[in-house]
Short mmCIF file of C-alpha atoms in Angstrom, two decimals:
data_model
loop_
_atom_site.label_atom_id
_atom_site.label_comp_id
_atom_site.label_asym_id
_atom_site.label_seq_id
_atom_site.Cartn_x
_atom_site.Cartn_y
_atom_site.Cartn_z
CA MET X 1 -34.79 -47.60 -36.73
CA ILE X 2 -32.62 -47.25 -39.86
CA LEU X 3 -35.04 -44.64 -41.18
CA PHE X 4 -34.80 -42.71 -37.89
CA PHE X 5 -31.00 -42.63 -38.16
CA LEU X 6 -31.27 -41.43 -41.73
CA THR X 7 -33.38 -38.42 -40.65
CA SER X 8 -30.22 -36.51 -39.68
CA GLY X 9 -28.95 -37.09 -43.25
CA LEU X 10 -32.25 -35.74 -44.59
CA PHE X 11 -31.93 -32.72 -42.29
CA LEU X 12 -28.39 -32.17 -43.56
CA GLY X 13 -29.66 -32.52 -47.13
CA TRP X 14 -32.33 -29.92 -46.40
CA SER X 15 -29.74 -27.52 -44.95
CA LEU X 16 -27.41 -28.13 -47.87
CA GLY X 17 -30.22 -27.36 -50.31
CA ALA X 18 -30.96 -24.08 -48.52
CA ASN X 19 -27.29 -23.14 -48.49
CA ASP X 20 -25.90 -24.43 -51.77
CA ALA X 21 -28.70 -24.40 -54.36
CA SER X 22 -28.28 -20.62 -54.75
CA HIS X 23 -24.60 -21.07 -55.69
CA VAL X 24 -25.51 -22.53 -59.08
CA PHE X 25 -28.46 -20.41 -60.20
CA GLY X 26 -28.25 -17.51 -57.73
CA SER X 27 -26.80 -14.92 -60.11
CA ALA X 28 -28.95 -16.07 -63.06
CA VAL X 29 -32.18 -15.84 -61.05
CA GLY X 30 -31.03 -12.67 -59.24
CA SER X 31 -30.38 -10.89 -62.56
CA LYS X 32 -33.84 -12.06 -63.77
CA MET X 33 -32.22 -13.85 -66.72
CA VAL X 34 -33.68 -17.22 -65.66
CA THR X 35 -36.99 -17.68 -63.85
CA PHE X 36 -36.93 -19.30 -60.40
CA ARG X 37 -39.27 -22.09 -61.59
CA LYS X 38 -37.00 -23.02 -64.53
CA ALA X 39 -33.90 -22.88 -62.30
CA ALA X 40 -35.54 -25.06 -59.63
CA ILE X 41 -36.58 -27.74 -62.15
CA VAL X 42 -33.18 -27.90 -63.92
CA ALA X 43 -31.28 -27.89 -60.62
CA SER X 44 -33.41 -30.69 -59.16
CA VAL X 45 -33.10 -33.03 -62.17
CA PHE X 46 -29.36 -32.57 -62.70
CA PHE X 47 -28.54 -32.65 -59.00
CA ILE X 48 -30.10 -36.11 -58.71
CA LEU X 49 -28.34 -37.30 -61.86
CA GLY X 50 -24.96 -36.04 -60.56
CA ALA X 51 -25.50 -37.61 -57.14
CA VAL X 52 -26.51 -41.01 -58.50
CA LEU X 53 -24.11 -41.30 -61.42
CA GLN X 54 -20.93 -39.73 -60.03
CA GLY X 55 -21.40 -39.24 -56.30
CA SER X 56 -19.32 -42.18 -55.16
CA GLY X 57 -15.89 -40.63 -56.00
CA THR X 58 -15.93 -37.94 -53.34
CA SER X 59 -17.54 -40.33 -50.87
CA HIS X 60 -14.42 -42.50 -50.91
CA THR X 61 -12.15 -39.49 -50.15
CA LEU X 62 -14.36 -38.45 -47.24
CA GLY X 63 -14.56 -42.02 -46.04
CA LYS X 64 -10.77 -42.18 -45.70
CA LEU X 65 -10.77 -39.25 -43.24
CA GLY X 66 -12.04 -41.33 -40.34
CA ALA X 67 -13.96 -44.44 -39.52
CA VAL X 68 -17.63 -43.67 -38.91
CA ASN X 69 -18.85 -47.19 -39.29
CA ALA X 70 -21.78 -47.31 -36.89
CA LEU X 71 -25.20 -46.05 -37.88
CA GLY X 72 -25.45 -44.06 -34.61
CA GLY X 73 -22.12 -42.39 -35.42
CA SER X 74 -23.25 -41.51 -38.93
CA PHE X 75 -26.43 -40.06 -37.47
CA THR X 76 -24.48 -37.91 -34.98
CA VAL X 77 -21.95 -36.66 -37.53
CA ALA X 78 -24.63 -35.76 -40.07
CA LEU X 79 -26.75 -34.07 -37.38
CA ALA X 80 -23.77 -32.01 -36.10
CA ALA X 81 -23.02 -30.80 -39.63
CA ALA X 82 -26.70 -30.14 -40.33
CA ILE X 83 -27.13 -28.01 -37.20
CA THR X 84 -23.97 -26.05 -38.08
CA ILE X 85 -25.19 -25.35 -41.62
CA TYR X 86 -28.71 -24.59 -40.43
CA MET X 87 -27.43 -22.06 -37.89
CA MET X 88 -25.10 -20.41 -40.39
CA THR X 89 -27.86 -20.24 -43.00
CA LYS X 90 -30.20 -18.77 -40.39
CA PHE X 91 -27.68 -15.92 -39.95
CA ALA X 92 -27.45 -15.57 -43.76
CA LEU X 93 -23.84 -16.78 -43.75
CA PRO X 94 -22.90 -19.00 -46.71
CA ILE X 95 -20.99 -21.98 -45.40
CA SER X 96 -19.16 -24.84 -47.04
CA THR X 97 -20.94 -28.13 -46.36
CA THR X 98 -17.64 -29.94 -46.86
CA GLN X 99 -16.06 -27.92 -44.09
CA ALA X 100 -18.98 -28.64 -41.77
CA ILE X 101 -18.94 -32.38 -42.41
CA VAL X 102 -15.13 -32.61 -42.20
CA GLY X 103 -15.26 -30.78 -38.86
CA ALA X 104 -18.01 -33.14 -37.68
CA ILE X 105 -15.99 -36.24 -38.66
CA ILE X 106 -12.85 -34.91 -36.92
CA GLY X 107 -14.99 -34.19 -33.84
CA TRP X 108 -16.36 -37.74 -33.96
CA ASN X 109 -12.82 -39.11 -34.27
CA PHE X 110 -11.80 -37.15 -31.16
CA PHE X 111 -14.85 -38.45 -29.28
CA THR X 112 -14.31 -42.09 -30.19
CA GLY X 113 -10.50 -41.94 -30.10
CA ASN X 114 -10.27 -42.85 -33.75
CA HIS X 115 -7.36 -41.78 -35.89
CA THR X 116 -7.85 -38.84 -38.31
CA ASP X 117 -5.97 -39.43 -41.54
CA SER X 118 -3.82 -36.30 -41.81
CA LYS X 119 -2.89 -37.05 -45.44
CA THR X 120 -6.54 -37.12 -46.49
CA LEU X 121 -7.24 -34.04 -44.37
CA SER X 122 -4.42 -32.11 -46.07
CA THR X 123 -5.75 -33.21 -49.50
CA ILE X 124 -9.22 -31.91 -48.59
CA VAL X 125 -7.83 -28.64 -47.14
CA SER X 126 -5.64 -28.05 -50.20
CA ALA X 127 -8.81 -28.43 -52.34
CA TRP X 128 -10.39 -25.65 -50.27
CA VAL X 129 -7.44 -23.37 -51.16
CA ALA X 130 -7.25 -24.43 -54.80
CA GLY X 131 -11.03 -24.16 -55.39
CA PRO X 132 -11.41 -20.36 -55.11
CA VAL X 133 -8.12 -19.77 -56.98
CA MET X 134 -9.18 -22.02 -59.88
CA GLY X 135 -12.65 -20.44 -59.86
CA ALA X 136 -11.08 -16.99 -60.14
CA ILE X 137 -8.74 -18.03 -62.98
CA PHE X 138 -11.56 -19.65 -64.98
CA ALA X 139 -13.80 -16.62 -64.38
CA VAL X 140 -11.18 -14.21 -65.75
CA LEU X 141 -10.33 -16.44 -68.73
CA LEU X 142 -13.97 -17.01 -69.68
CA TYR X 143 -14.78 -13.31 -69.32
CA ILE X 144 -11.91 -12.36 -71.67
CA ILE X 145 -12.92 -15.04 -74.23
CA VAL X 146 -16.61 -14.05 -74.22
CA LYS X 147 -15.73 -10.34 -74.48
CA LEU X 148 -13.44 -11.02 -77.45
CA PHE X 149 -16.05 -13.15 -79.21
CA LYS X 150 -18.76 -10.55 -78.63
CA LYS X 151 -16.59 -7.77 -80.08
CA ARG X 152 -15.43 -9.78 -83.10
CA LEU X 153 -18.76 -11.30 -84.08
CA ARG X 154 -20.85 -8.13 -83.53
CA ILE X 155 -23.84 -10.12 -82.30
CA HIS X 156 -27.03 -8.18 -81.72
CA LEU X 157 -27.44 -7.36 -78.03
CA ILE X 158 -30.81 -9.11 -77.80
CA ARG X 159 -29.54 -12.20 -79.64
CA PHE X 160 -26.46 -12.26 -77.40
CA GLU X 161 -28.71 -12.12 -74.37
CA SER X 162 -30.71 -15.10 -75.68
CA TYR X 163 -27.43 -17.04 -76.04
CA VAL X 164 -26.47 -16.01 -72.50
CA LYS X 165 -29.83 -17.20 -71.20
CA THR X 166 -29.40 -20.59 -72.89
CA GLY X 167 -25.83 -20.73 -71.64
CA LEU X 168 -26.92 -19.96 -68.08
CA ILE X 169 -29.34 -22.89 -68.17
CA VAL X 170 -26.73 -25.27 -69.64
CA VAL X 171 -24.07 -24.12 -67.18
CA GLY X 172 -26.62 -24.26 -64.35
CA ALA X 173 -27.46 -27.85 -65.32
CA PHE X 174 -23.76 -28.71 -65.40
CA GLY X 175 -23.23 -26.92 -62.08
CA SER X 176 -26.15 -28.76 -60.50
CA TYR X 177 -24.78 -32.07 -61.78
CA SER X 178 -21.36 -31.25 -60.29
CA LEU X 179 -22.93 -30.05 -57.07
CA GLY X 180 -24.87 -33.30 -56.81
CA ALA X 181 -21.79 -35.38 -57.58
CA ASN X 182 -19.60 -33.43 -55.17
CA ASN X 183 -21.90 -32.73 -52.25
CA ILE X 184 -23.88 -35.92 -51.97
CA ALA X 185 -20.81 -37.40 -50.26
CA ASN X 186 -20.98 -34.65 -47.62
CA VAL X 187 -24.50 -35.66 -46.80
CA MET X 188 -24.58 -39.42 -47.24
CA GLY X 189 -20.92 -40.33 -47.30
CA VAL X 190 -20.84 -40.90 -43.54
CA PHE X 191 -23.73 -43.34 -43.84
CA LEU X 192 -22.07 -45.48 -46.51
CA PRO X 193 -19.95 -47.74 -44.30
CA ALA X 194 -22.82 -48.31 -41.88
CA PHE X 195 -25.57 -48.78 -44.44
CA ASN X 196 -26.05 -51.79 -46.61
CA LEU X 197 -28.99 -52.47 -48.95
CA ASN X 198 -29.52 -55.17 -51.54
CA ASP X 199 -28.95 -54.11 -55.17
CA LEU X 200 -32.14 -52.85 -56.79
CA ASN X 201 -32.69 -54.20 -60.30
CA LEU X 202 -34.77 -51.79 -62.37
CA GLY X 203 -34.57 -53.77 -65.58
CA ILE X 204 -32.48 -51.34 -67.63
CA PHE X 205 -29.94 -50.76 -64.84
CA THR X 206 -29.21 -51.83 -61.29
CA LEU X 207 -28.89 -49.44 -58.35
CA THR X 208 -26.26 -50.35 -55.76
CA SER X 209 -26.73 -49.67 -52.05
CA ALA X 210 -24.83 -46.37 -52.33
CA GLN X 211 -26.77 -45.30 -55.42
CA GLN X 212 -30.09 -46.03 -53.70
CA LEU X 213 -28.97 -43.94 -50.73
CA PHE X 214 -27.81 -41.09 -53.00
CA SER X 215 -31.03 -41.19 -55.06
CA TRP X 216 -33.12 -40.91 -51.92
CA GLU X 217 -31.04 -38.04 -50.60
CA GLY X 218 -30.84 -36.46 -54.04
CA LEU X 219 -34.62 -36.08 -53.96
CA GLN X 220 -34.29 -34.26 -50.66
CA LEU X 221 -31.45 -31.87 -51.51
CA PRO X 222 -32.84 -29.63 -54.24
CA GLN X 223 -36.16 -29.03 -52.51
CA GLU X 224 -34.95 -25.85 -50.86
CA MET D 1 -35.95 -23.10 -77.39
CA ALA D 2 -37.28 -22.60 -80.95
CA VAL D 3 -40.08 -20.44 -79.58
CA PHE D 4 -37.52 -18.37 -77.69
CA THR D 5 -35.34 -17.88 -80.80
CA ARG D 6 -38.39 -16.78 -82.78
CA THR D 7 -39.24 -14.24 -80.08
CA THR D 8 -35.70 -12.86 -80.19
CA THR D 9 -35.71 -12.62 -84.01
CA ASN D 10 -39.14 -10.97 -84.03
CA LEU D 11 -38.06 -8.41 -81.47
CA ILE D 12 -34.85 -7.61 -83.38
CA LEU D 13 -36.89 -7.16 -86.58
CA LYS D 14 -39.34 -4.87 -84.80
CA ILE D 15 -36.54 -2.69 -83.43
CA GLU D 16 -34.92 -2.50 -86.90
CA GLU D 17 -38.29 -1.64 -88.47
CA PHE D 18 -38.80 1.08 -85.87
CA PHE D 19 -35.38 2.58 -86.73
CA ASP D 20 -36.24 2.33 -90.47
CA ASN D 21 -39.45 4.28 -89.85
CA ILE D 22 -37.52 7.12 -88.20
CA ASP D 23 -34.88 7.09 -90.96
CA ILE D 24 -37.48 7.25 -93.75
CA GLY D 25 -39.51 9.80 -91.78
CA LEU D 26 -36.47 12.13 -91.71
CA LEU D 27 -35.99 11.78 -95.49
CA VAL D 28 -39.68 12.41 -96.20
CA PHE D 29 -39.74 15.42 -93.84
CA ARG D 30 -36.86 16.99 -95.73
CA GLU D 31 -38.67 16.48 -99.03
CA GLY D 32 -41.88 17.83 -97.48
CA ILE D 33 -40.23 21.13 -96.46
CA ARG D 34 -38.61 21.43 -99.91
CA ALA D 35 -42.01 20.84 -101.56
CA TYR D 36 -43.61 23.51 -99.35
CA LEU D 37 -40.90 26.05 -100.15
CA ASP D 38 -41.32 25.22 -103.86
CA LYS D 39 -45.08 25.83 -103.41
CA ASP D 40 -45.77 22.25 -104.59
CA MET D 41 -48.68 21.63 -102.23
CA GLU D 42 -49.65 18.32 -103.82
CA ALA D 43 -46.21 16.84 -103.09
CA PHE D 44 -46.30 18.42 -99.62
CA ALA D 45 -49.64 16.75 -98.84
CA ARG D 46 -48.27 13.42 -100.07
CA HIS D 47 -45.18 13.73 -97.85
CA LEU D 48 -47.32 14.74 -94.85
CA GLN D 49 -49.48 11.67 -95.34
CA LYS D 50 -46.38 9.46 -95.56
CA VAL D 51 -44.89 10.90 -92.33
CA ASP D 52 -48.29 10.45 -90.67
CA SER D 53 -48.40 6.74 -91.55
CA LEU D 54 -44.75 6.24 -90.51
CA GLU D 55 -45.42 7.91 -87.16
CA SER D 56 -48.48 5.77 -86.59
CA ASN D 57 -46.50 2.60 -87.42
CA ALA D 58 -43.64 3.71 -85.14
CA ASP D 59 -46.11 4.13 -82.25
CA LYS D 60 -47.44 0.58 -82.79
CA LEU D 61 -43.91 -0.81 -82.94
CA GLN D 62 -42.90 1.10 -79.82
CA ARG D 63 -45.75 -0.45 -77.86
CA ALA D 64 -45.04 -3.94 -79.26
CA ILE D 65 -41.31 -3.69 -78.42
CA GLY D 66 -42.03 -2.56 -74.85
CA ASN D 67 -44.62 -5.33 -74.34
CA GLU D 68 -42.41 -8.10 -75.74
CA MET D 69 -39.44 -7.01 -73.66
CA ILE D 70 -41.50 -7.19 -70.47
CA THR D 71 -43.44 -10.37 -71.37
CA HIS D 72 -40.33 -12.38 -72.27
CA SER D 73 -38.06 -10.73 -69.68
CA ILE D 74 -35.63 -9.54 -72.36
CA LEU D 75 -32.64 -7.36 -71.41
CA PRO D 76 -33.72 -7.06 -67.75
CA GLN D 77 -30.76 -4.86 -66.86
CA HIS D 78 -30.99 -2.49 -69.83
CA ARG D 79 -34.71 -2.66 -70.57
CA ALA D 80 -35.59 0.66 -68.96
CA GLU D 81 -32.90 2.49 -70.95
CA VAL D 82 -33.76 0.79 -74.24
CA THR D 83 -37.45 1.68 -73.86
CA THR D 84 -36.50 5.27 -72.95
CA LEU D 85 -34.28 5.48 -76.02
CA ILE D 86 -37.10 4.23 -78.22
CA ASP D 87 -39.40 6.74 -76.57
CA HIS D 88 -36.90 9.56 -77.34
CA LEU D 89 -36.66 8.42 -80.96
CA ASP D 90 -40.44 8.31 -81.18
CA GLU D 91 -40.49 11.93 -79.99
CA ILE D 92 -38.42 12.80 -83.07
CA ILE D 93 -40.90 11.29 -85.53
CA ASP D 94 -43.75 12.86 -83.53
CA ALA D 95 -42.01 16.23 -83.98
CA LEU D 96 -41.65 15.62 -87.74
CA LYS D 97 -45.35 14.93 -88.03
CA SER D 98 -46.45 17.83 -85.85
CA THR D 99 -44.17 20.30 -87.70
CA LEU D 100 -45.58 19.29 -91.10
CA ASN D 101 -49.10 19.41 -89.62
CA GLU D 102 -48.52 22.93 -88.24
CA ILE D 103 -47.27 24.06 -91.65
CA CYS D 104 -50.25 22.41 -93.34
CA ILE D 105 -52.75 24.11 -90.99
CA GLU D 106 -51.12 27.53 -90.56
CA VAL D 107 -49.68 27.79 -94.12
CA PRO D 108 -46.85 30.17 -93.09
CA ASP D 109 -45.91 32.76 -95.68
CA ILE D 110 -42.17 32.18 -96.04
CA PRO D 111 -40.54 34.91 -98.16
CA THR D 112 -38.64 33.50 -101.16
CA SER D 113 -35.49 35.28 -99.97
CA LEU D 114 -35.54 33.05 -96.90
CA ASN D 115 -35.91 29.78 -98.84
CA LYS D 116 -32.18 29.11 -98.71
CA ASN D 117 -32.09 29.69 -94.95
CA PHE D 118 -35.05 27.41 -94.34
CA ILE D 119 -33.58 24.67 -96.53
CA SER D 120 -30.27 24.99 -94.77
CA LEU D 121 -31.97 24.94 -91.36
CA THR D 122 -33.98 21.84 -92.29
CA GLU D 123 -30.96 20.05 -93.79
CA THR D 124 -28.81 20.64 -90.70
CA SER D 125 -31.52 19.81 -88.18
CA ILE D 126 -32.44 16.63 -90.06
CA SER D 127 -28.75 15.69 -90.46
CA SER D 128 -28.41 15.83 -86.67
CA ALA D 129 -31.23 13.27 -86.29
CA GLU D 130 -29.95 11.21 -89.23
CA GLU D 131 -26.52 10.89 -87.62
CA LEU D 132 -28.22 9.65 -84.45
CA MET D 133 -29.74 6.62 -86.16
CA PRO D 134 -26.50 4.71 -86.97
CA ALA D 135 -25.44 5.31 -83.35
CA ALA D 136 -28.73 3.92 -82.07
CA ARG D 137 -28.36 0.84 -84.29
CA ALA D 138 -24.72 0.47 -83.23
CA TYR D 139 -25.74 0.34 -79.57
CA PHE D 140 -27.16 -3.12 -80.19
CA LYS D 141 -24.31 -4.50 -82.31
CA ALA D 142 -21.12 -2.54 -81.58
CA PRO D 143 -21.63 -0.34 -78.54
CA TYR D 144 -17.95 0.74 -78.49
CA THR D 145 -18.55 2.70 -81.73
CA VAL D 146 -21.53 4.66 -80.40
CA ARG D 147 -19.65 7.64 -78.95
CA GLU D 148 -17.70 8.40 -82.14
CA LYS D 149 -20.92 8.25 -84.17
CA LEU D 150 -22.59 10.72 -81.82
CA LEU D 151 -19.99 13.44 -82.45
CA LYS D 152 -21.75 14.45 -85.66
CA VAL D 153 -25.10 14.70 -83.86
CA TYR D 154 -23.65 17.34 -81.54
CA TYR D 155 -21.91 19.13 -84.43
CA PHE D 156 -25.10 19.43 -86.52
CA GLU D 157 -27.14 20.47 -83.46
CA THR D 158 -24.73 23.37 -82.86
CA GLU D 159 -24.89 24.27 -86.57
CA THR D 160 -28.70 24.23 -86.46
CA ASP D 161 -28.63 26.70 -83.52
CA LYS D 162 -26.34 29.01 -85.50
CA ILE D 163 -28.48 28.90 -88.67
CA SER D 164 -31.63 29.40 -86.57
CA PHE D 165 -30.05 32.40 -84.83
CA MET D 166 -28.94 33.94 -88.13
CA THR D 167 -32.31 33.41 -89.80
CA LYS D 168 -34.21 34.94 -86.88
CA LYS D 169 -31.81 37.87 -86.88
CA ILE D 170 -32.48 38.44 -90.61
CA ILE D 171 -36.24 38.23 -90.05
CA PHE D 172 -36.38 40.62 -87.09
CA GLN D 173 -33.61 43.08 -88.00
CA GLU D 174 -33.40 43.20 -91.77
CA MET D 175 -36.88 42.44 -93.11
CA LYS D 176 -38.60 45.70 -92.17
CA GLU D 177 -41.42 45.04 -94.67
CA LEU D 178 -42.81 42.17 -92.54
CA ASP D 179 -45.20 42.94 -89.70
CA LEU D 180 -44.50 41.62 -86.18
CA ALA D 181 -47.15 38.88 -86.38
CA HIS D 182 -45.61 37.56 -89.59
CA LYS D 183 -42.13 37.63 -88.03
CA ALA D 184 -43.39 35.85 -84.89
CA HIS D 185 -45.04 33.22 -87.05
CA LEU D 186 -41.83 32.56 -88.98
CA ARG D 187 -39.91 32.32 -85.69
CA TYR D 188 -42.47 29.76 -84.49
CA ILE D 189 -41.91 27.60 -87.58
CA ILE D 190 -38.11 27.94 -87.16
CA HIS D 191 -38.44 26.75 -83.54
CA HIS D 192 -40.37 23.71 -84.74
CA ILE D 193 -37.68 22.73 -87.27
CA GLU D 194 -34.87 23.50 -84.80
CA ASN D 195 -36.59 21.32 -82.17
CA ILE D 196 -35.78 18.17 -84.21
CA SER D 197 -32.05 18.61 -83.62
CA ASP D 198 -32.70 19.37 -79.93
CA LEU D 199 -34.58 16.08 -79.62
CA ALA D 200 -31.75 14.30 -81.44
CA GLN D 201 -29.29 15.77 -78.93
CA LYS D 202 -31.46 14.66 -76.01
CA ALA D 203 -31.51 11.10 -77.40
CA ALA D 204 -27.74 11.30 -78.09
CA ASP D 205 -27.05 12.21 -74.44
CA LEU D 206 -29.03 9.19 -73.29
CA LEU D 207 -27.39 6.91 -75.85
CA SER D 208 -23.93 8.08 -74.84
CA GLY D 209 -24.58 7.12 -71.22
CA MET D 210 -26.11 3.81 -72.27
CA ALA D 211 -23.05 2.92 -74.37
CA ILE D 212 -20.70 3.64 -71.44
CA LYS D 213 -22.85 1.56 -69.09
CA ILE D 214 -23.03 -1.45 -71.38
CA LEU D 215 -19.27 -1.49 -71.92
CA MET D 216 -18.53 -1.50 -68.18
#
């Protein structure tokens, strides 16, 4: 039964993969600088690492938004978000998974009469505003720095391109790690309060209930 | 990653070697024409052979550069232009070889009074192509300097046209002792030498556009 309830999380993970995987390597693959195969492998590995090692932070923030503490509730919230993302992706509209899952949690809170924490909501919404602004600032700064370096160092165009290719893979790996760490909460965060597994001792390290959940979902996310 | 770095270095070396071939080809061509005008046929044959081997090597390098760029997906956004530029530069060394070959086969009788004009024509036409080479090299390292380097290419091309015009005028209007076939033959050789600067200008036009595009 638990596995059935988790299927909506897997569906959401699938939709998230279809929608978000292109954000990290889209331009690199589109410009033919990195092959799709290489991008898919790097994205998969680092997404899982990010989800397992650092995914819990954002899960706590999302968890504060409302109490989805029953497995059936988690299933419904994840399914609602998954259908939203799936529909949007079907119409070729890039959508924020965070927005979909936040909307689904607020909807669940309305349905069950639970309180929506407005402070947490405003924190999340302010991140939506700050995100594009910070992205734009970093893009401009990095562009200026790279342009200056290129002009000063007089690097051969072909050598510069090889550096860019390596950089795209490194940045893509970092981006995938961040995407895994940030988005795993959107997918599995709602399941955390309602899901409890025994710690899994692998000899070198031990996986907690949340990490097991994130690992499982991490395997699902980059497949698209 | 080491394999990738080696590919990059190899490709850069091949492009540099290709440019070197054109540069040396231009120098040898100049010496070849001088040798012909000095009636030193032994030196002329030696220079012709050298240009022939440089042209053959340039063709091999051109194919290798094109293949490596496609195989390793290098410069996907500028690949078409770079290969076209290399093709245009290869046309220059092809023209050097064919001009010397034509002279070797047809053995044009160039009056001694025209030696100065032919040397001047060759010097200016070759200078136009020689000025193109630093611009072509700069495209890869400092594209913002390409346009200023190309100014001399256009200058020497215009000068070549003027010298060509003057020489043809002398041949057809002042040298009454030459028959029409002889005059037409000299004009044909002049066209061949003049063509080098025209090819340099064609490559310069392409390079100019490429430099603007890469800076955008």
